[in-house]
mmCIF file of C-alpha atoms in Angstrom:
data_model
loop_
_atom_site.group_PDB
_atom_site.id
_atom_site.type_symbol
_atom_site.label_atom_id
_atom_site.label_comp_id
_atom_site.label_asym_id
_atom_site.label_seq_id
_atom_site.Cartn_x
_atom_site.Cartn_y
_atom_site.Cartn_z
ATOM 1 C CA MET A 1 26.542 -9.249 -0.371
ATOM 2 C CA VAL A 2 24.547 -11.553 1.946
ATOM 3 C CA LYS A 3 23.590 -13.711 -1.056
ATOM 4 C CA VAL A 4 27.248 -13.976 -2.108
ATOM 5 C CA VAL A 5 28.303 -15.034 1.411
ATOM 6 C CA ARG A 6 25.480 -17.611 1.672
ATOM 7 C CA ARG A 7 26.323 -18.997 -1.744
ATOM 8 C CA THR A 8 30.028 -19.207 -0.828
ATOM 9 C CA VAL A 9 29.185 -20.978 2.438
ATOM 10 C CA ARG A 10 26.841 -23.417 0.612
ATOM 11 C CA LEU A 11 29.503 -24.123 -1.999
ATOM 12 C CA GLY A 12 32.090 -24.662 0.752
ATOM 13 C CA VAL A 13 29.797 -27.092 2.581
ATOM 14 C CA LEU A 14 29.015 -28.861 -0.684
ATOM 15 C CA ALA A 15 32.740 -29.199 -1.417
ATOM 16 C CA ILE A 16 33.356 -30.723 2.036
ATOM 17 C CA VAL A 17 30.402 -33.135 1.682
ATOM 18 C CA SER A 18 31.631 -34.115 -1.789
ATOM 19 C CA ALA A 19 35.167 -34.717 -0.510
ATOM 20 C CA VAL A 20 33.853 -36.906 2.315
ATOM 21 C CA ALA A 21 31.649 -38.840 -0.106
ATOM 22 C CA VAL A 22 34.553 -39.416 -2.494
ATOM 23 C CA THR A 23 36.769 -40.558 0.388
ATOM 24 C CA ALA A 24 34.065 -42.864 1.721
ATOM 25 C CA SER A 25 33.378 -44.384 -1.699
ATOM 26 C CA ALA A 26 37.094 -44.802 -2.410
ATOM 27 C CA CYS A 27 37.441 -46.634 0.892
ATOM 28 C CA SER A 28 34.261 -48.688 0.674
ATOM 29 C CA SER A 29 36.210 -51.819 -0.169
ATOM 30 C CA SER A 30 37.048 -54.414 2.458
ATOM 31 C CA LYS A 31 40.473 -52.797 2.996
ATOM 32 C CA PRO A 32 40.828 -50.811 6.213
ATOM 33 C CA CYS A 33 40.682 -47.082 5.578
ATOM 34 C CA ALA A 34 41.061 -43.730 7.280
ATOM 35 C CA GLY A 35 43.386 -45.068 9.931
ATOM 36 C CA VAL A 36 41.277 -48.119 10.777
ATOM 37 C CA GLY A 37 43.546 -50.996 11.664
ATOM 38 C CA VAL A 38 46.792 -49.033 11.854
ATOM 39 C CA THR A 39 48.099 -47.114 14.839
ATOM 40 C CA SER A 40 51.378 -45.405 15.591
ATOM 41 C CA GLN A 41 53.087 -47.379 18.331
ATOM 42 C CA ILE A 42 56.143 -49.147 19.697
ATOM 43 C CA GLY A 43 55.677 -52.754 20.824
ATOM 44 C CA VAL A 44 58.161 -54.762 22.885
ATOM 45 C CA MET A 45 58.009 -58.532 23.307
ATOM 46 C CA PHE A 46 59.699 -59.174 26.665
ATOM 47 C CA LEU A 47 60.915 -62.759 27.107
ATOM 48 C CA GLN A 48 61.244 -63.197 30.870
ATOM 49 C CA GLN A 49 63.374 -66.337 30.552
ATOM 50 C CA GLY A 50 66.503 -66.060 32.705
ATOM 51 C CA TYR A 51 64.917 -63.825 35.334
ATOM 52 C CA THR A 52 63.645 -65.192 38.628
ATOM 53 C CA ASP A 53 60.581 -63.485 40.080
ATOM 54 C CA LEU A 54 59.343 -60.482 38.155
ATOM 55 C CA ALA A 55 55.729 -60.747 39.342
ATOM 56 C CA GLY A 56 54.725 -57.273 40.465
ATOM 57 C CA ALA A 57 57.847 -55.645 39.020
ATOM 58 C CA SER A 58 57.186 -52.271 37.442
ATOM 59 C CA TYR A 59 58.116 -51.555 33.847
ATOM 60 C CA GLU A 60 58.513 -48.379 31.878
ATOM 61 C CA LEU A 61 58.720 -48.088 28.096
ATOM 62 C CA CYS A 62 59.553 -44.621 26.749
ATOM 63 C CA ALA A 63 60.048 -43.161 23.281
ATOM 64 C CA GLY A 64 59.486 -39.833 21.580
ATOM 65 C CA GLY A 65 58.737 -38.076 24.856
ATOM 66 C CA LYS A 66 55.938 -40.557 25.724
ATOM 67 C CA CYS A 67 56.001 -43.328 28.340
ATOM 68 C CA VAL A 68 53.859 -46.230 29.460
ATOM 69 C CA LYS A 69 54.219 -47.692 32.959
ATOM 70 C CA ASP A 70 52.605 -50.716 34.578
ATOM 71 C CA LYS A 71 53.269 -53.887 36.580
ATOM 72 C CA LEU A 72 54.407 -57.240 35.204
ATOM 73 C CA GLU A 73 52.710 -60.585 35.675
ATOM 74 C CA GLN A 74 54.876 -63.670 36.145
ATOM 75 C CA GLU A 75 54.671 -65.183 32.670
ATOM 76 C CA ASP A 76 57.028 -66.454 30.002
ATOM 77 C CA ILE A 77 56.486 -63.543 27.654
ATOM 78 C CA THR A 78 54.873 -60.123 27.956
ATOM 79 C CA ARG A 79 53.867 -57.727 25.204
ATOM 80 C CA ILE A 80 54.137 -54.039 26.052
ATOM 81 C CA ASN A 81 52.700 -51.364 23.761
ATOM 82 C CA LEU A 82 53.421 -47.654 23.765
ATOM 83 C CA PRO A 83 50.905 -45.676 21.684
ATOM 84 C CA LEU A 84 52.476 -42.785 19.784
ATOM 85 C CA PRO A 85 50.839 -39.685 18.298
ATOM 86 C CA ASP A 86 49.602 -40.027 14.707
ATOM 87 C CA ASP A 87 52.003 -37.312 13.560
ATOM 88 C CA VAL A 88 55.108 -39.085 14.897
ATOM 89 C CA ASP A 89 58.206 -38.916 12.704
ATOM 90 C CA ALA A 90 59.829 -42.073 11.311
ATOM 91 C CA ASP A 91 63.105 -41.043 12.977
ATOM 92 C CA LEU A 92 61.812 -41.653 16.488
ATOM 93 C CA GLY A 93 65.182 -41.833 18.193
ATOM 94 C CA THR A 94 65.883 -43.737 21.386
ATOM 95 C CA VAL A 95 63.499 -46.273 22.920
ATOM 96 C CA ARG A 96 64.175 -47.025 26.589
ATOM 97 C CA PHE A 97 62.920 -50.077 28.493
ATOM 98 C CA ARG A 98 63.273 -50.414 32.275
ATOM 99 C CA VAL A 99 62.119 -53.084 34.708
ATOM 100 C CA THR A 100 62.373 -52.538 38.460
ATOM 101 C CA PRO A 101 61.686 -55.531 40.743
ATOM 102 C CA LYS A 102 58.983 -55.144 43.379
ATOM 103 C CA GLY A 103 60.439 -53.498 46.484
ATOM 104 C CA SER A 104 63.628 -52.372 44.733
ATOM 105 C CA GLY A 105 64.677 -48.799 44.184
ATOM 106 C CA SER A 106 66.824 -49.483 41.133
ATOM 107 C CA PRO A 107 66.048 -51.152 37.801
ATOM 108 C CA GLU A 108 67.247 -54.667 37.063
ATOM 109 C CA ILE A 109 66.793 -53.950 33.367
ATOM 110 C CA ASP A 110 67.685 -50.591 31.841
ATOM 111 C CA ALA A 111 68.099 -50.939 28.084
ATOM 112 C CA SER A 112 67.823 -48.605 25.144
ATOM 113 C CA SER A 113 67.987 -48.798 21.379
ATOM 114 C CA ASP A 114 67.844 -46.240 18.579
ATOM 115 C CA VAL A 115 64.812 -46.972 16.451
ATOM 116 C CA LYS A 116 63.541 -45.929 13.055
ATOM 117 C CA LEU A 117 59.816 -46.523 12.630
ATOM 118 C CA THR A 118 58.223 -48.359 9.718
ATOM 119 C CA ARG A 119 55.208 -46.908 7.897
ATOM 120 C CA GLN A 120 52.063 -49.010 7.616
ATOM 121 C CA SER A 121 49.516 -47.934 5.022
ATOM 122 C CA ASP A 122 45.789 -47.969 5.769
ATOM 123 C CA GLY A 123 45.080 -48.666 2.089
ATOM 124 C CA CYS A 124 43.519 -45.241 1.466
ATOM 125 C CA GLY A 125 46.446 -42.848 1.469
ATOM 126 C CA GLY A 126 46.826 -42.642 5.245
ATOM 127 C CA GLY A 127 48.757 -44.741 7.675
ATOM 128 C CA ALA A 128 50.831 -44.865 10.817
ATOM 129 C CA TYR A 129 54.395 -45.434 11.984
ATOM 130 C CA SER A 130 55.256 -48.342 14.242
ATOM 131 C CA ARG A 131 58.003 -50.750 15.185
ATOM 132 C CA GLY A 132 58.253 -54.048 17.005
ATOM 133 C CA LEU A 133 61.170 -54.829 19.297
ATOM 134 C CA ALA A 134 62.189 -57.714 21.511
ATOM 135 C CA PHE A 135 63.972 -57.858 24.839
ATOM 136 C CA THR A 136 65.800 -60.955 26.021
ATOM 137 C CA LYS A 137 68.260 -61.283 28.882
ATOM 138 C CA ASP A 138 71.110 -62.312 26.586
ATOM 139 C CA GLY A 139 70.198 -60.174 23.553
ATOM 140 C CA GLY A 140 69.017 -56.949 25.134
ATOM 141 C CA LEU A 141 66.602 -54.610 23.358
ATOM 142 C CA THR A 142 66.638 -55.201 19.616
ATOM 143 C CA THR A 143 64.590 -54.572 16.482
ATOM 144 C CA LYS A 144 65.522 -58.049 15.212
ATOM 145 C CA ILE A 145 62.961 -60.373 16.794
ATOM 146 C CA PRO A 146 64.660 -63.701 17.627
ATOM 147 C CA SER A 147 62.803 -66.842 16.521
ATOM 148 C CA ARG A 148 62.556 -68.056 20.124
ATOM 149 C CA VAL A 149 60.649 -64.869 21.029
ATOM 150 C CA THR A 150 58.236 -65.451 18.152
ATOM 151 C CA ALA A 151 57.818 -69.088 19.239
ATOM 152 C CA ALA A 152 57.191 -68.068 22.876
ATOM 153 C CA TRP A 153 54.552 -65.561 21.762
ATOM 154 C CA ARG A 154 52.873 -68.168 19.554
ATOM 155 C CA ASP A 155 52.804 -70.612 22.516
ATOM 156 C CA HIS A 156 51.393 -67.866 24.749
ATOM 157 C CA LEU A 157 48.568 -67.178 22.276
ATOM 158 C CA LYS A 158 47.806 -70.909 22.015
ATOM 159 C CA SER A 159 47.575 -71.164 25.801
ATOM 160 C CA LEU A 160 45.124 -68.250 25.857
ATOM 161 C CA ALA A 161 43.005 -69.872 23.140
ATOM 162 C CA SER A 162 42.804 -73.208 24.969
ATOM 163 C CA PRO A 163 43.461 -72.708 28.675
ATOM 164 C CA SER A 164 44.220 -75.818 30.669
ATOM 165 C CA GLU A 165 41.348 -77.091 32.748
ATOM 166 C CA PRO A 166 41.626 -76.834 36.533
ATOM 167 C CA SER A 167 42.469 -80.071 38.278
#
């Protein structure tokens, strides 16, 4: 009986090692695999145009029972990410975005939107669900990213790549 158990255990270990080897060889191409490069998340591009002083304001982004909270910098555009569990469902439900100015007890922005997540493949049979949103003063919280938000983000990235020299 001991020999049968040992042989079964060895065969089980061999099967696991073989499965890992097959997975590794199937994913040995330059494509990201096994979840590399894809994460379940909600991202909001917040265009601060139209608001006065939001430096130090607190924000909260919530969805699927998870929240992220932090403070804003005074900048033209801010990207806020909320990581979600890997097993999140595509039908996430309501995403809520709030911004409360420094020293205030009530939010200046309190917006929500029902969101369905989009699946991103990792190229090896796995993947993650995510969705990008935008918030603008005149458009609210939306899954349709306005071109001016995309342009502001592009300008922001350019400014980070080549910061202006101090005078």
